XYZ file of C-alpha atoms in Angstrom:
743
model
C 144.129 90.326 87.061
C 143.510 88.496 83.812
C 141.209 89.694 81.043
C 137.638 89.180 82.108
C 135.452 87.637 79.413
C 131.870 87.194 80.477
C 128.701 85.978 78.868
C 126.821 83.958 81.468
C 125.292 86.887 83.325
C 124.220 88.908 80.315
C 122.007 87.798 77.493
C 121.924 89.318 74.050
C 118.208 89.835 74.448
C 118.953 92.235 77.300
C 121.087 94.341 75.011
C 118.946 96.669 72.919
C 119.833 98.458 69.742
C 117.938 100.244 67.006
C 118.616 100.339 63.322
C 117.119 102.498 60.595
C 117.572 105.467 62.908
C 116.127 108.679 61.585
C 119.008 111.049 60.986
C 121.584 108.351 61.655
C 123.044 107.082 64.884
C 123.067 104.044 67.120
C 121.213 103.666 70.348
C 122.418 100.953 72.673
C 120.893 100.108 76.012
C 121.785 97.399 78.470
C 120.197 96.108 81.619
C 122.470 97.519 84.298
C 121.858 94.749 86.780
C 121.963 90.985 86.764
C 118.216 90.434 86.660
C 118.012 90.962 82.915
C 114.600 91.297 81.364
C 114.454 89.420 78.039
C 111.134 91.031 77.092
C 112.821 94.379 76.464
C 111.955 95.630 72.982
C 113.799 98.427 71.202
C 111.902 101.422 69.795
C 111.279 101.407 66.071
C 113.024 104.618 65.117
C 114.723 107.644 66.607
C 111.910 109.977 65.603
C 109.807 108.526 68.434
C 112.706 108.217 70.830
C 113.787 110.570 73.599
C 115.529 110.003 76.895
C 112.252 109.195 78.572
C 111.908 105.960 76.615
C 114.730 104.205 78.489
C 116.311 104.619 81.875
C 119.845 103.723 80.853
C 121.452 103.410 77.434
C 124.155 104.721 75.178
C 123.287 106.913 72.232
C 125.984 107.501 69.654
C 125.330 110.057 66.953
C 126.888 109.985 63.521
C 129.013 112.985 64.502
C 130.641 110.882 67.226
C 128.870 112.523 70.170
C 127.908 110.106 72.944
C 124.999 110.420 75.347
C 124.931 108.154 78.394
C 121.799 107.877 80.480
C 122.273 107.380 84.203
C 119.556 105.178 85.729
C 119.881 105.592 89.486
C 118.617 108.408 91.702
C 121.230 111.088 92.293
C 121.107 112.292 95.907
C 124.523 113.911 96.025
C 126.468 110.638 96.152
C 127.798 111.198 92.632
C 126.363 108.234 90.736
C 125.169 110.458 87.904
C 128.860 111.010 87.210
C 130.465 107.724 88.256
C 128.026 105.261 86.654
C 128.391 106.815 83.168
C 132.174 106.901 83.736
C 132.174 103.110 84.014
C 130.300 102.784 80.716
C 132.551 105.341 79.031
C 135.674 103.496 80.204
C 134.736 100.259 78.479
C 133.233 102.060 75.505
C 136.621 103.766 75.172
C 135.328 107.221 74.426
C 136.836 110.514 75.484
C 134.938 111.911 78.488
C 134.760 115.374 76.918
C 132.648 113.828 74.151
C 130.095 112.422 76.631
C 126.796 114.032 77.581
C 125.107 112.597 80.679
C 121.335 112.597 81.126
C 119.251 111.385 84.060
C 117.180 108.359 83.144
C 113.604 107.718 84.249
C 112.028 104.803 86.072
C 111.688 101.780 83.785
C 110.455 98.644 85.515
C 110.223 96.738 82.251
C 113.895 96.705 81.426
C 115.832 97.412 84.583
C 116.053 96.537 88.261
C 117.294 98.217 91.438
C 116.905 101.854 90.506
C 117.536 102.701 94.134
C 119.703 105.142 96.074
C 120.184 103.339 99.356
C 122.682 101.235 101.248
C 125.613 102.664 99.253
C 125.043 99.905 96.706
C 124.576 101.621 93.324
C 128.141 101.183 92.039
C 128.598 97.803 93.735
C 125.537 96.312 92.054
C 126.090 98.025 88.714
C 129.833 97.525 88.304
C 129.958 94.456 86.039
C 126.841 95.269 84.039
C 127.867 98.864 83.392
C 131.218 97.653 82.108
C 129.479 95.072 79.934
C 127.299 97.815 78.480
C 130.252 99.857 77.275
C 132.315 96.887 76.151
C 129.509 95.418 74.074
C 128.851 98.724 72.334
C 132.547 99.126 71.535
C 132.809 95.616 70.102
C 129.832 96.222 67.810
C 131.451 99.390 66.510
C 134.762 97.574 65.947
C 132.939 94.772 64.117
C 131.274 97.323 61.860
C 134.574 98.995 61.021
C 136.232 95.626 60.380
C 133.457 94.669 57.986
C 133.861 97.912 56.055
C 137.609 97.353 55.740
C 137.188 93.658 54.964
C 139.472 92.582 57.824
C 139.056 90.488 60.942
C 137.848 92.392 64.000
C 140.830 91.084 65.949
C 143.039 93.276 63.776
C 141.256 96.428 65.001
C 141.519 98.436 68.183
C 139.492 101.320 69.566
C 140.562 104.280 71.658
C 138.841 107.562 72.480
C 136.133 107.040 69.910
C 138.461 106.115 67.047
C 138.905 102.631 65.544
C 142.271 101.731 63.991
C 143.202 98.709 61.854
C 146.570 97.031 61.392
C 147.350 99.267 58.418
C 146.887 102.391 60.504
C 143.605 103.341 58.843
C 141.058 104.952 61.163
C 137.324 105.419 61.426
C 135.454 107.352 64.075
C 132.572 105.811 66.009
C 130.217 108.171 64.213
C 131.470 106.918 60.833
C 130.315 103.343 61.485
C 127.461 103.823 63.917
C 124.761 103.099 61.345
C 126.566 99.957 60.134
C 126.897 98.730 63.724
C 123.154 99.043 64.206
C 122.576 96.284 61.696
C 124.996 93.775 63.228
C 124.398 90.898 65.612
C 125.054 91.569 69.269
C 128.206 89.616 70.237
C 127.771 86.683 72.593
C 130.997 87.430 74.478
C 133.071 90.556 74.911
C 136.363 91.171 76.709
C 136.416 93.616 79.570
C 139.481 95.742 80.182
C 142.111 94.767 82.693
C 142.257 97.193 85.589
C 145.777 98.297 84.610
C 144.394 99.508 81.276
C 141.789 101.862 82.723
C 142.133 105.391 81.377
C 139.094 107.133 82.871
C 138.268 105.095 85.961
C 140.552 106.212 88.757
C 140.902 109.791 87.482
C 139.307 112.891 88.975
C 136.124 113.859 87.104
C 134.009 116.844 88.058
C 130.328 116.493 88.861
C 128.424 116.482 85.580
C 125.829 118.858 87.060
C 128.240 121.261 88.722
C 127.755 124.141 86.274
C 123.988 123.963 86.634
C 124.239 123.688 90.398
C 126.406 126.777 90.835
C 124.445 128.856 88.307
C 121.049 127.844 89.667
C 119.687 126.142 86.563
C 116.676 123.855 87.199
C 117.769 120.418 88.421
C 115.994 119.655 91.675
C 112.430 118.691 92.483
C 111.702 122.169 93.819
C 112.764 123.568 90.420
C 110.282 121.501 88.421
C 107.386 123.312 86.761
C 104.644 122.245 84.375
C 101.883 124.048 82.511
C 98.825 124.538 84.677
C 100.595 123.332 87.809
C 99.263 124.409 91.191
C 100.816 124.037 94.634
C 99.725 122.214 97.756
C 100.607 122.676 101.426
C 99.294 119.997 103.761
C 97.989 120.284 107.312
C 99.246 117.179 109.088
C 98.888 115.985 112.689
C 101.259 117.973 114.891
C 101.362 115.050 117.313
C 102.175 111.424 116.540
C 99.226 109.354 117.677
C 96.442 111.830 116.877
C 93.802 111.849 114.160
C 91.744 114.554 112.494
C 88.253 115.140 113.922
C 87.146 118.248 112.029
C 88.467 121.389 110.374
C 87.302 124.880 109.439
C 88.649 126.096 106.096
C 86.547 129.257 105.640
C 89.369 131.687 106.409
C 91.823 129.799 104.226
C 89.501 129.732 101.229
C 89.091 133.521 101.435
C 92.826 134.164 101.154
C 94.507 135.359 97.919
C 95.473 132.677 95.406
C 93.690 129.817 97.150
C 92.002 127.479 94.676
C 90.645 124.698 96.844
C 90.868 122.893 100.175
C 90.487 119.102 100.179
C 90.681 116.341 102.755
C 93.008 113.447 101.960
C 93.982 110.262 103.733
C 91.365 107.686 102.805
C 93.382 106.350 99.885
C 96.547 106.212 101.981
C 94.755 104.085 104.552
C 93.780 101.724 101.775
C 97.479 100.978 101.316
C 97.677 99.509 104.808
C 96.509 96.106 103.658
C 98.474 96.276 100.417
C 101.790 97.361 101.949
C 101.845 97.388 105.770
C 105.540 98.242 105.773
C 104.897 101.518 103.993
C 101.879 102.512 106.032
C 103.803 102.036 109.264
C 106.108 104.852 108.184
C 103.429 107.561 107.858
C 100.396 108.865 109.683
C 97.178 107.252 108.471
C 95.111 110.134 109.821
C 93.145 112.333 107.457
C 94.995 115.487 106.388
C 93.932 118.787 104.855
C 95.519 119.974 101.617
C 95.400 123.647 100.678
C 95.684 124.248 96.922
C 96.922 127.616 95.684
C 98.565 129.361 92.765
C 101.926 129.685 94.526
C 103.798 127.877 97.261
C 103.711 130.926 99.528
C 99.974 131.359 99.131
C 99.387 127.700 99.922
C 101.604 127.799 103.017
C 100.041 131.001 104.373
C 96.524 129.681 103.831
C 97.490 126.434 105.538
C 98.143 128.448 108.714
C 94.540 129.663 108.622
C 93.070 126.141 108.761
C 91.497 125.482 112.180
C 91.821 121.748 112.776
C 90.753 119.632 115.740
C 92.579 116.413 116.631
C 92.002 113.565 119.054
C 94.204 110.812 120.454
C 94.602 107.711 118.336
C 96.543 105.387 120.640
C 99.695 105.733 122.709
C 101.160 109.240 122.912
C 104.877 108.864 123.654
C 107.356 111.205 125.332
C 111.123 110.877 125.189
C 111.417 110.312 128.938
C 108.878 107.489 128.889
C 110.509 105.817 125.907
C 113.922 106.130 127.548
C 112.644 104.215 130.562
C 111.011 101.655 128.284
C 114.300 100.972 126.482
C 116.114 100.525 129.762
C 113.395 98.134 130.824
C 113.925 96.126 127.669
C 117.667 95.884 128.319
C 116.988 94.743 131.873
C 114.384 92.195 130.774
C 114.502 88.931 128.885
C 112.154 89.505 125.949
C 114.836 89.488 123.264
C 115.077 88.090 119.773
C 118.361 86.273 119.319
C 120.216 87.072 116.096
C 123.379 85.075 116.660
C 124.681 82.778 119.378
C 128.130 81.192 119.280
C 129.271 79.089 122.218
C 127.925 79.792 125.696
C 128.327 83.397 126.863
C 126.747 82.787 130.277
C 129.247 80.086 131.120
C 132.142 82.139 129.762
C 131.165 85.132 131.914
C 130.923 82.899 134.973
C 134.466 81.646 134.335
C 135.967 85.037 133.409
C 138.706 86.720 135.424
C 137.333 90.159 134.530
C 134.027 91.400 133.117
C 133.276 94.799 131.555
C 129.682 95.940 130.945
C 128.602 99.321 129.599
C 125.393 100.899 128.283
C 125.294 103.442 125.433
C 122.372 105.702 124.486
C 121.416 107.698 121.396
C 118.427 109.961 120.630
C 116.009 110.243 117.747
C 117.377 112.181 114.771
C 115.600 113.914 111.878
C 117.088 113.864 108.388
C 117.076 117.569 107.537
C 117.841 117.287 103.836
C 118.787 120.658 102.401
C 115.907 120.358 99.929
C 112.638 119.821 101.849
C 110.320 117.055 100.706
C 108.370 117.805 97.527
C 106.816 116.009 94.578
C 104.782 116.672 91.433
C 101.823 114.597 90.293
C 99.319 114.788 87.468
C 96.593 112.152 87.279
C 94.814 111.838 83.947
C 92.793 109.031 82.360
C 95.799 108.158 80.205
C 98.569 108.104 82.787
C 99.831 109.191 86.183
C 102.767 111.526 85.687
C 105.115 111.795 88.702
C 108.240 113.947 88.928
C 110.566 114.652 91.810
C 113.265 113.561 94.247
C 112.811 109.967 95.414
C 115.341 107.280 96.419
C 113.022 104.338 95.654
C 111.114 105.215 92.472
C 109.911 101.683 91.655
C 108.445 101.135 95.120
C 106.615 104.473 95.051
C 105.306 103.965 91.522
C 103.914 100.604 92.605
C 102.240 102.126 95.663
C 100.676 104.911 93.596
C 99.348 102.345 91.127
C 97.856 100.311 93.980
C 96.390 103.359 95.705
C 94.754 104.735 92.560
C 93.874 101.274 91.237
C 95.780 101.907 88.029
C 97.779 99.524 85.900
C 101.491 99.894 86.787
C 102.241 100.578 83.129
C 100.279 103.822 83.442
C 102.652 105.255 86.034
C 105.324 107.459 84.479
C 107.929 108.572 87.025
C 110.810 110.951 86.339
C 113.625 111.478 88.842
C 115.122 114.869 89.518
C 118.405 115.541 91.242
C 117.879 115.476 94.995
C 119.077 117.944 97.585
C 120.028 115.174 100.010
C 118.400 111.880 100.854
C 120.003 110.202 103.878
C 117.163 107.652 103.937
C 114.307 110.147 104.280
C 113.461 109.901 100.605
C 113.316 106.110 100.693
C 109.772 106.111 101.999
C 108.108 108.709 99.783
C 105.029 109.642 101.818
C 105.172 112.954 99.937
C 104.818 111.071 96.630
C 101.651 109.401 97.880
C 100.260 112.724 99.111
C 100.902 114.385 95.755
C 99.206 111.569 93.840
C 96.173 111.538 96.137
C 95.774 115.316 95.895
C 96.181 115.328 92.108
C 93.570 112.600 91.830
C 91.165 114.606 93.997
C 91.515 118.002 92.292
C 92.103 116.768 88.713
C 94.962 119.232 88.247
C 98.739 118.898 88.065
C 100.018 119.729 91.537
C 103.265 119.949 93.465
C 103.287 119.220 97.183
C 105.916 121.284 98.993
C 106.956 120.869 102.626
C 108.153 123.793 104.702
C 111.168 123.187 106.939
C 108.737 122.871 109.840
C 106.723 120.251 107.945
C 109.934 118.437 107.141
C 111.118 118.254 110.743
C 107.819 117.717 112.545
C 106.320 115.126 110.210
C 109.475 113.136 109.618
C 110.589 109.539 109.580
C 113.275 109.604 112.248
C 116.292 107.591 113.219
C 115.020 105.578 116.172
C 116.287 106.205 119.683
C 118.492 103.241 120.643
C 120.287 101.797 123.635
C 123.069 99.227 123.505
C 124.407 97.195 126.373
C 127.726 95.505 125.695
C 129.377 93.001 128.000
C 132.741 91.283 127.573
C 134.565 88.682 129.609
C 138.330 88.187 129.836
C 140.046 84.935 130.856
C 143.819 84.482 131.038
C 144.355 87.750 129.178
C 142.056 86.820 126.259
C 138.570 88.042 125.349
C 136.429 84.928 125.796
C 132.883 86.301 125.826
C 130.985 89.109 124.121
C 127.276 89.896 124.467
C 125.585 92.756 122.596
C 122.014 93.760 123.440
C 120.060 96.326 121.459
C 116.822 98.041 122.511
C 115.341 100.322 119.843
C 112.202 102.305 119.197
C 110.221 100.303 116.632
C 113.235 98.702 114.941
C 116.735 99.503 113.770
C 117.112 97.435 110.575
C 119.472 95.174 112.474
C 119.639 92.093 110.310
C 123.370 92.460 109.538
C 124.632 93.569 112.954
C 125.427 90.069 114.275
C 127.832 89.271 111.445
C 130.024 92.368 111.575
C 133.218 92.615 113.626
C 133.810 91.131 116.237
C 131.687 88.208 115.001
C 133.909 85.171 114.511
C 136.741 86.653 116.599
C 135.339 85.636 120.004
C 134.379 82.053 120.760
C 131.391 82.888 122.959
C 129.487 85.577 121.103
C 125.820 86.565 121.265
C 123.645 89.338 119.790
C 120.091 89.978 121.016
C 117.585 92.682 120.064
C 114.321 94.025 121.425
C 112.038 96.862 120.410
C 109.454 99.225 121.881
C 106.539 99.942 119.554
C 105.729 103.635 119.159
C 103.453 105.754 116.985
C 106.447 107.949 116.156
C 107.511 107.009 112.659
C 111.071 105.712 112.359
C 113.170 104.385 109.527
C 116.526 104.383 107.777
C 118.890 107.237 108.585
C 122.280 107.548 106.897
C 124.242 104.330 107.563
C 121.310 102.482 109.147
C 121.986 100.109 112.039
C 125.635 101.216 112.276
C 125.536 105.012 112.628
C 125.438 104.751 116.441
C 126.563 101.165 116.996
C 130.051 101.950 115.675
C 130.554 104.544 118.411
C 129.256 102.165 121.093
C 131.359 99.171 120.061
C 134.541 101.074 119.311
C 134.354 103.028 122.573
C 133.793 99.736 124.347
C 136.854 98.140 122.743
C 138.998 101.071 123.873
C 137.795 100.696 127.437
C 138.205 96.934 127.221
C 141.849 97.407 126.177
C 142.365 99.687 129.163
C 140.907 97.089 131.507
C 143.102 94.389 129.974
C 146.128 96.727 130.053
C 146.923 96.024 126.395
C 147.465 98.233 123.370
C 144.077 99.240 121.944
C 145.128 98.845 118.293
C 146.862 95.545 118.948
C 143.743 94.205 120.675
C 141.811 94.703 117.464
C 144.550 93.199 115.330
C 144.776 90.153 117.599
C 141.047 89.562 117.355
C 141.202 89.768 113.558
C 143.818 86.991 113.443
C 141.225 84.593 114.828
C 138.891 85.238 111.892
C 141.409 84.560 109.142
C 140.693 81.335 107.308
C 137.239 80.998 108.836
C 134.691 78.930 106.958
C 131.817 80.779 108.609
C 129.935 82.198 105.618
C 127.897 84.459 107.862
C 130.904 86.717 108.458
C 130.473 89.848 106.351
C 133.869 91.517 106.694
C 137.358 90.554 105.545
C 139.913 90.327 108.398
C 142.758 90.809 105.914
C 141.298 93.982 104.444
C 140.393 95.301 107.898
C 143.932 94.624 109.117
C 145.330 96.589 106.183
C 143.213 99.715 106.800
C 144.210 99.610 110.472
C 147.924 99.485 109.658
C 147.693 102.260 107.074
C 145.684 104.453 109.470
C 148.336 103.988 112.152
C 151.011 105.031 109.660
C 149.220 107.940 107.989
C 147.920 109.446 111.235
C 151.226 109.293 113.075
C 149.476 107.251 115.739
C 151.286 107.516 119.039
C 153.901 109.966 117.745
C 152.066 113.287 118.052
C 153.587 116.133 120.071
C 152.436 116.905 123.584
C 148.993 118.511 123.621
C 147.617 116.439 120.732
C 145.364 113.581 121.849
C 144.329 110.784 119.493
C 141.432 108.375 119.249
C 141.377 105.259 117.061
C 138.553 103.203 115.527
C 138.081 100.661 112.788
C 134.744 99.618 111.349
C 133.073 97.652 108.568
C 129.710 98.451 107.053
C 128.109 98.729 103.616
C 130.699 96.275 102.312
C 133.631 98.612 103.004
C 136.412 98.661 105.583
C 137.357 101.919 107.320
C 139.786 103.062 110.020
C 139.794 106.583 111.434
C 142.068 108.466 113.816
C 140.964 111.713 115.461
C 143.397 114.400 116.595
C 142.084 116.557 119.438
C 143.558 119.572 121.230
C 142.435 121.424 124.349
C 141.160 124.967 123.812
C 139.646 127.039 126.625
C 139.427 123.960 128.787
C 137.578 121.766 126.284
C 138.704 119.295 123.616
C 138.398 120.442 120.005
C 138.586 118.105 117.006
C 141.351 119.331 114.720
C 141.880 116.518 112.239
C 140.524 113.148 111.177
C 142.703 110.711 109.261
C 140.398 108.387 107.358
C 141.578 105.247 105.553
C 139.090 103.442 103.312
C 139.115 100.157 101.437
C 136.134 100.356 99.097
C 137.759 98.455 96.254
C 138.419 100.210 92.952
C 137.721 103.933 93.278
C 135.880 105.023 90.147
C 136.115 108.784 90.643
C 138.651 109.793 93.321
C 137.431 113.387 93.408
C 133.847 112.354 94.078
C 134.966 109.595 96.436
C 136.970 112.027 98.523
C 133.959 114.318 98.770
C 131.827 111.394 99.949
C 134.340 110.266 102.545
C 134.908 113.770 103.906
C 131.187 114.463 104.051
C 130.504 111.213 105.891
C 133.141 111.973 108.514
C 131.900 115.514 109.138
C 128.282 114.340 109.272
C 129.262 111.648 111.763
C 131.076 114.143 113.962
C 128.262 116.680 113.791
C 125.498 114.331 114.842
C 127.620 112.685 117.521
C 128.389 116.083 118.984
C 125.098 117.930 118.575
C 122.243 115.830 117.143
C 119.341 115.618 119.619
C 115.628 115.347 118.944
C 112.954 114.878 121.580
C 109.200 114.364 121.823
C 106.725 115.377 124.507
C 103.348 113.666 124.434
C 104.003 112.692 120.814
C 104.905 116.225 119.714
C 108.378 117.048 118.304
C 110.212 119.622 120.388
C 112.081 121.241 117.486
C 110.525 122.579 114.306
C 113.488 124.385 112.788
C 117.202 124.996 113.158
C 116.719 127.551 115.933
C 116.174 124.586 118.268
C 117.998 121.824 116.431
C 121.780 121.993 116.348
C 123.904 120.948 113.374
C 127.664 121.148 112.997
C 128.873 124.531 111.738
C 131.524 125.239 109.147
C 134.056 126.520 111.672
C 133.642 123.288 113.673
C 134.496 120.978 110.784
C 138.005 119.533 111.166
C 140.552 118.836 108.473
C 139.701 115.427 106.980
C 142.595 113.596 105.343
C 141.345 110.672 103.237
C 143.439 107.747 101.987
C 142.016 105.047 99.714
C 143.715 101.668 99.571
C 144.618 100.723 96.006
C 143.583 97.254 94.922
C 141.634 95.497 92.184
C 138.598 94.430 94.194
C 135.231 95.386 92.703
C 133.878 98.643 94.174
C 131.886 98.595 97.417
C 129.903 101.220 99.337
C 131.177 104.724 100.037
C 128.267 107.104 100.674
C 127.847 105.846 104.245
C 130.818 103.823 105.632
C 132.912 106.774 106.848
C 130.101 108.200 109.004
C 129.682 105.516 111.716
C 133.341 105.394 112.888
C 133.640 109.172 113.298
C 131.741 109.344 116.592
C 133.908 106.635 118.120
C 137.135 108.254 116.924
C 136.408 111.589 118.581
C 134.971 109.963 121.725
C 138.156 107.939 122.205
C 140.251 111.045 121.566
C 138.166 113.012 124.091
C 138.880 110.277 126.648
C 142.596 110.631 125.990
C 142.315 114.401 126.447
C 139.987 114.604 129.465
C 140.262 111.198 131.118
C 136.464 110.919 130.934
C 134.416 108.382 128.984
C 131.352 109.321 126.949
C 128.517 106.821 126.782
C 125.642 108.887 125.413
C 125.081 111.070 122.362
C 125.063 113.927 121.665
C 128.313 114.612 123.467
C 127.587 118.347 123.826
C 124.701 117.443 126.130
C 127.258 116.434 128.756
C 129.613 119.438 129.106
C 130.947 118.133 132.413
C 132.549 115.278 130.450
C 134.075 117.656 127.916
C 136.070 119.847 130.248
C 139.554 119.647 131.690
C 140.232 121.241 135.105
C 142.506 124.263 134.781
C 145.131 122.766 137.090
C 145.381 119.722 134.819
C 145.904 121.924 131.768
C 148.668 123.841 133.522
C 150.191 120.584 134.817
């Protein structure tokens, strides 16, 4: 890779710096994404500056210390460590000299402050590098000017600038001089081979605070005069509040007030229908108290009456409705290549299978919570949110405030998985704070979190393939989902482009149960369905299951179809490495393997599951996971992400099940909702392909293939195919007759 010199995507006006800094030092900020905002104005002096004034910038003190502000929400995916690493690499500063601070929401200067879709590093890669490189060049220019030499004669490394004579100056020595210089029009980015920090293991910047319990998370946040709120919400989707009796609650210790909310939320329906469809628009009752416990106990004393507000759905009824959709013809077509009907009519063999998955809650370790304080001057919001800009805009609209008056700070988040994209808890906090004129924190109990969630929708897929003369000639995928499944990219993933007659159709059943993104949206279940189907298709064709996939990929190479999202070459490589690293087909007797490959969130993954029979049932012992996500910024963090995704995928495929009866959730806590346990987690061996492609997603891509890998391995072990999740719901398909074990 040649030296990358860029200027077209980054303007000097987007690069901010301050001079005349009180106490000395240089502050440099850069728009982390391509949509640069030229209106950005630097603060006048450091005396008025703190980390709340910008969401991402570099601050270099005259003692050489460097502070890097991380702009994106940290939900456990590691961006608070990896994004500053990218800046520090190009800045060429020793990591032990760097202090990392979480930035705040800043709509004026930055875009896409979002934790979602595994896109933070992918979108920020070039701009983050440009940030560090530009700062370094300004410091070199300042040193060169002091020495009276050309900047080309100077180099920088680990915070020290050296000229051709061997003289040195530290960054802190020239930081004030650099503040007065022009921002360079063009800067050279490092070649990948010259990276010193990127590609090395770096510990989580918050790890010490996490293990010692220092305040980091939304639940930790406190403010002077803050009170707490627990909210009585509809226990059934499709019901609305008629009346309530709060006399007993008001008489309880610590209770300050009881208020009805909901009217302002309903006003958002016209302003943002997409948001309002994710939450109940019924009135709710908020109990305000001095402590969280007092608020939650008083909430239990509220006597509320509810009435039906439309269709009240049960799981059984919705299951029948989805089947009816698959059997019907009311589909939206997403892609249609060739003529599948004709190809099926001419096929020698046809395989058709239906796959089913349930609703799933998110169950973040940290329940939903948020702080709000509404004053005439501003609306102060603090807490864990994946989409801060969207929520700040909704709060401004709801309270009829100028967006500039919304000040939102992000805390570290105890899990997100898509639940914190929607931020109904942010809206509740703001509406309550506006009503009581006090700073307040809304806190959900685990029961609140599970019973008033935004769930992964229940889905059914029907897949049909036709084979003619030993070749796959037709492929038809039908999806039926509750509400929707964010399916806009499905038609352009593998096997799109590999089969001449290819069609993808979708249909949905509208329900009052709120649904939305769940970790690895639109692929978390589809990967299992498609990859199980390909295994069975290979069996029907009497061909090698891995070779079938490789043969299909050959047909995509050189395609000019710009709709295709995946790279056949990169997919082929992860498949071959997975075969090698897993010992595919060479395991000793008693070890059964299952293979999958999948593409999503811009990354290519192949996984192989090793299963053994214990007490008559298959047990997952090991997963070999091969990932091509481009350049790996922080291998330690990346490995954690990949391992976590695999285990999460296995756990929900095996145990995740959530049902509704007459609109009411059937599980309110972990006594009735099963998650994978520590002793059930297999060994996960992760291999990253080394290349010089820009980084792609990693927080989600290893989850979807996991279910397919273990399902295919279970088939090898038991001879029985699984078509529905969770697998544990069908014990008869997870057993091996004793005589077969002995045989």
